[in-house]
PDB file of C-alpha atoms in Angstrom:
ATOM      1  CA  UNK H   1      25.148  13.439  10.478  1.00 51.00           C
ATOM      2  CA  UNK H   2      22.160  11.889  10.943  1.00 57.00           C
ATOM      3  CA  UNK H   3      19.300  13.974   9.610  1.00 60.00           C
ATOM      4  CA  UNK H   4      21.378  14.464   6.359  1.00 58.00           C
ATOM      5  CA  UNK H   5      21.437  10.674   6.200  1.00 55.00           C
ATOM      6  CA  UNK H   6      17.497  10.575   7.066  1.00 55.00           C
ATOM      7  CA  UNK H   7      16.623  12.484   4.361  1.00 57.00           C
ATOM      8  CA  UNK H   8      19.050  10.544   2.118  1.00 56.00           C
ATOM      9  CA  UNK H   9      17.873   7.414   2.988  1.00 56.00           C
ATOM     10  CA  UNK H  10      14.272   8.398   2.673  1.00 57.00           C
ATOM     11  CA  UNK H  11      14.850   9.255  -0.869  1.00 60.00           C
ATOM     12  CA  UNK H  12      16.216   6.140  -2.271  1.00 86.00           C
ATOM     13  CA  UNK H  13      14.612   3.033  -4.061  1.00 93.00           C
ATOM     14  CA  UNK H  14      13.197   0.620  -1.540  1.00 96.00           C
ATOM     15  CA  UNK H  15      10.594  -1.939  -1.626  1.00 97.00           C
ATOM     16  CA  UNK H  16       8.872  -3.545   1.059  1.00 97.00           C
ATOM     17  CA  UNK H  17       6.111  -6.291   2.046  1.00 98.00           C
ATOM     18  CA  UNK H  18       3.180  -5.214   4.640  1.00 98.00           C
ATOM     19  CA  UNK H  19       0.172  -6.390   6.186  1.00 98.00           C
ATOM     20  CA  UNK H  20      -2.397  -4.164   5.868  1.00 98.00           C
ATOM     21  CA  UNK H  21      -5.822  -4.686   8.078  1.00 98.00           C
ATOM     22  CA  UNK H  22      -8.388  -3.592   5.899  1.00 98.00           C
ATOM     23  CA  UNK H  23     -10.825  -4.396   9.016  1.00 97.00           C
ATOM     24  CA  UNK H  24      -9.685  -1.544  11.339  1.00 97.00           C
ATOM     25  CA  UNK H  25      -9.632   1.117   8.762  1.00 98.00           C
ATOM     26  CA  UNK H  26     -13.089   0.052   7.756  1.00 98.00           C
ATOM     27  CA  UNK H  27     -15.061  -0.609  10.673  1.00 97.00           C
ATOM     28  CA  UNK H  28     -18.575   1.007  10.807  1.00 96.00           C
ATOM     29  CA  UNK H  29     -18.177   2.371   7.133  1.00 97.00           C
ATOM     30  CA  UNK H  30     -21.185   2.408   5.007  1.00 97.00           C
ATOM     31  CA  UNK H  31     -21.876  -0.998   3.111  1.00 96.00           C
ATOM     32  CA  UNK H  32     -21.651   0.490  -0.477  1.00 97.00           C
ATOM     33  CA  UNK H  33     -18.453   2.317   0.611  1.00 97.00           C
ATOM     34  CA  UNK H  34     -16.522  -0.348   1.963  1.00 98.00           C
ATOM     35  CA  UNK H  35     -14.497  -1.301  -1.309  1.00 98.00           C
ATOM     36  CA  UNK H  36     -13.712   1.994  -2.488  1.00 98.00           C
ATOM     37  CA  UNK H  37     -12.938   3.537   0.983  1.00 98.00           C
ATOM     38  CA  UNK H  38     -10.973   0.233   1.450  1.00 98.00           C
ATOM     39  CA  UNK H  39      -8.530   1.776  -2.060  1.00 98.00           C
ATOM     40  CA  UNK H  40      -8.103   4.948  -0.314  1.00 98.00           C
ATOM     41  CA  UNK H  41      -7.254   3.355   3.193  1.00 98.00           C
ATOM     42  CA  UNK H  42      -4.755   1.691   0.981  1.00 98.00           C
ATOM     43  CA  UNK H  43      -3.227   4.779  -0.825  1.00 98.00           C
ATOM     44  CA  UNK H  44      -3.250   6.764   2.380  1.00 98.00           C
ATOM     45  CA  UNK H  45      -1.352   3.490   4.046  1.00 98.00           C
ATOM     46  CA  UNK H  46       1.587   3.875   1.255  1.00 98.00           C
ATOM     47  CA  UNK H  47       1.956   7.617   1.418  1.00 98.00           C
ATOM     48  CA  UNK H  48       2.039   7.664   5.066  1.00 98.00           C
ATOM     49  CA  UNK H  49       4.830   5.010   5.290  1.00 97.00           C
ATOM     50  CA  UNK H  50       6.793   5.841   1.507  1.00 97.00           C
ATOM     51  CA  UNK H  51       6.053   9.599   2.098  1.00 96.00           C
ATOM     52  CA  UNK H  52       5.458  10.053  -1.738  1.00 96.00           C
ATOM     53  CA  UNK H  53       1.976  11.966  -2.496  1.00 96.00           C
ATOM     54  CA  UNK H  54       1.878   9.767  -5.984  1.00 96.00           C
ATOM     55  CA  UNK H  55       0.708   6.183  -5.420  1.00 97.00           C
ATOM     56  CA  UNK H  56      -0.502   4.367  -8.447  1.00 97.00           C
ATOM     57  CA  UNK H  57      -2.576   1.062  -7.294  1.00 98.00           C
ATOM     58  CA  UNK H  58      -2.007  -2.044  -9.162  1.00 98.00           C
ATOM     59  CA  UNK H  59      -4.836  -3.717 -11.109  1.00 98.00           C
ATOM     60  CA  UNK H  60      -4.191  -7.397  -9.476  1.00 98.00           C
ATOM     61  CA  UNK H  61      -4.365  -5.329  -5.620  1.00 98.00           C
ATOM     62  CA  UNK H  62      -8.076  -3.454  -7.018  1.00 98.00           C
ATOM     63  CA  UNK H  63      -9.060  -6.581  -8.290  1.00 98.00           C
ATOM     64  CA  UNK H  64      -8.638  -8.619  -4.701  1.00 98.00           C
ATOM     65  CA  UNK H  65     -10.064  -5.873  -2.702  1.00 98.00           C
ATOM     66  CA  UNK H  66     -13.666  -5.909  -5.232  1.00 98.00           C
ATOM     67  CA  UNK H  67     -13.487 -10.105  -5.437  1.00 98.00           C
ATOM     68  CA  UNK H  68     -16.176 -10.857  -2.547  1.00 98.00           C
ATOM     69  CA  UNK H  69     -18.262  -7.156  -3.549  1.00 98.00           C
ATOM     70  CA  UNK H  70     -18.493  -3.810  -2.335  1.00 98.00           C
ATOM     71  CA  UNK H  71     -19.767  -4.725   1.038  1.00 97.00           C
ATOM     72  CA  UNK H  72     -17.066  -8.078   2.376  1.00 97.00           C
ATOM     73  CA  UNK H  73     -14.434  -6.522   1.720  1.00 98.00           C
ATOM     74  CA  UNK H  74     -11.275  -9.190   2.976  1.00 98.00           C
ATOM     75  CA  UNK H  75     -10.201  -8.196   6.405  1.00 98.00           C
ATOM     76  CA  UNK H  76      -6.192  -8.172   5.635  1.00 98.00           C
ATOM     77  CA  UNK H  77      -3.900  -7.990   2.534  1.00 98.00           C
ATOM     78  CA  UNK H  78      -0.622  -8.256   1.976  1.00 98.00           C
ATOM     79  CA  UNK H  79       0.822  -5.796  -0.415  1.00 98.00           C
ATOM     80  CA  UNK H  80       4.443  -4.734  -1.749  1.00 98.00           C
ATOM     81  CA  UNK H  81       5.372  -0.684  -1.596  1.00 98.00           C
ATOM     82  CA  UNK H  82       7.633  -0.141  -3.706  1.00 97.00           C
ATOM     83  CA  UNK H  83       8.831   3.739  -4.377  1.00 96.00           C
ATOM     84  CA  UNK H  84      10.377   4.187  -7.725  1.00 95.00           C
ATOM     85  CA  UNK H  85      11.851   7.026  -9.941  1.00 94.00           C
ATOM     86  CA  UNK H  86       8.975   8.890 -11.675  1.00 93.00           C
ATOM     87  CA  UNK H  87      10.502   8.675 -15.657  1.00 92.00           C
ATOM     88  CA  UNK H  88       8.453  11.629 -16.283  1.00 89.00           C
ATOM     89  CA  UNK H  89      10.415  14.955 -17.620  1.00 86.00           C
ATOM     90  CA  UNK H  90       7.065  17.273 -16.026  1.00 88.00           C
ATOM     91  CA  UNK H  91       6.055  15.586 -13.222  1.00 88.00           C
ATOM     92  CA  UNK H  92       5.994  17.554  -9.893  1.00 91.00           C
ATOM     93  CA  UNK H  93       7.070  14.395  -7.674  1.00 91.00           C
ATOM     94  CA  UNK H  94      10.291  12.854  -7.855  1.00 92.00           C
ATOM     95  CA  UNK H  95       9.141   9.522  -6.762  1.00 95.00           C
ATOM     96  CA  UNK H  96       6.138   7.530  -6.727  1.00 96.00           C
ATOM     97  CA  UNK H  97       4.668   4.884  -4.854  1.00 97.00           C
ATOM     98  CA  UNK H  98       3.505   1.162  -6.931  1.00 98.00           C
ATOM     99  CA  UNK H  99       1.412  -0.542  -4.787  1.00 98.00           C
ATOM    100  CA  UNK H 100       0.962  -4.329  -5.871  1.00 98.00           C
ATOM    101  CA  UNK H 101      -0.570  -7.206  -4.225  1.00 98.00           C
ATOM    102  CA  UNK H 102       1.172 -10.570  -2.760  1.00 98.00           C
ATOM    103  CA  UNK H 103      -0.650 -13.804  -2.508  1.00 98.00           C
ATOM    104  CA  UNK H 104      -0.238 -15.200   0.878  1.00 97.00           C
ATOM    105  CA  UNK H 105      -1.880 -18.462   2.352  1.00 97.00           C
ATOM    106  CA  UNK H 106      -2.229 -16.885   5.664  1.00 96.00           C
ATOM    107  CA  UNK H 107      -1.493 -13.899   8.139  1.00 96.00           C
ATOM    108  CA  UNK H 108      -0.093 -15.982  10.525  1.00 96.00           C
ATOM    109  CA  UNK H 109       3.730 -14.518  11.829  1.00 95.00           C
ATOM    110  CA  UNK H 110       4.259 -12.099   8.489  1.00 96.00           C
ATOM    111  CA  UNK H 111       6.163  -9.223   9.287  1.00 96.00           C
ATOM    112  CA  UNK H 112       7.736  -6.173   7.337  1.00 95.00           C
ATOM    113  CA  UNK H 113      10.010  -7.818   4.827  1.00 95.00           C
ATOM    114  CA  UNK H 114      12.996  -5.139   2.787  1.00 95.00           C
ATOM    115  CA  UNK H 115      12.580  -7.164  -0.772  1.00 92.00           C
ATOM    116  CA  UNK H 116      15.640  -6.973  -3.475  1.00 87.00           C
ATOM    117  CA  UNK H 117      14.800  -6.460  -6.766  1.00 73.00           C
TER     118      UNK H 117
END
């Protein structure tokens, strides 16, 4: 009963807030690196913890990781994973990942959140 209900569960529609620290994943990376090695820090966060190989990054969550520059990247961001139904007839995945970004006014006490949509 309960691996059948793993792998069940696993495969459903769920969306979730997290708190990712950019800081950690990017400490004593290259200057000119920082941003984009900051995006795949970021896809490599949502397939670890969605377990879908597809993650598609949304514009708003590139744009806040390249506002200060390459180099200051911000230390944490707060993002929504949300894995989805690919619509696709001849696409290899089942599911994909939709990364997009939340606005928060601070770090402070934010925890995984399970979001209804």
């Amino acid at each position: 009963m309960g691996k059948d209900s793993r792998k069940a569960r696993s495969a459903d529609v769920v969306t979730r807030d997290y708190t990712i620290n950019l800081n950690k994943r990017l400490h004593r990376a290259t200057f000119k690196k920082k941003a984009p090695r900051a995006l795949r820090a970021i896809r490599k966060f949502a397939q670890q913890t969605m377990n879908t190989s597809d993650v598609r990054i949304d514009t708003e969550l590139n744009k806040f990781v390249w506002s200060k520059g390459v180099r200051n990247v911000p230390f944490r961001v707060r993002v929504r994973l949300s894995r989805k139904r690919n619509e696709d007839e001849e696409a290899t995945e089942k599911l994909y990942t939709l990364v997009q970004y939340v606005k928060v006014d601070d770090f402070h006490d934010l925890q995984t959140e399970n979001v209804d949509e």
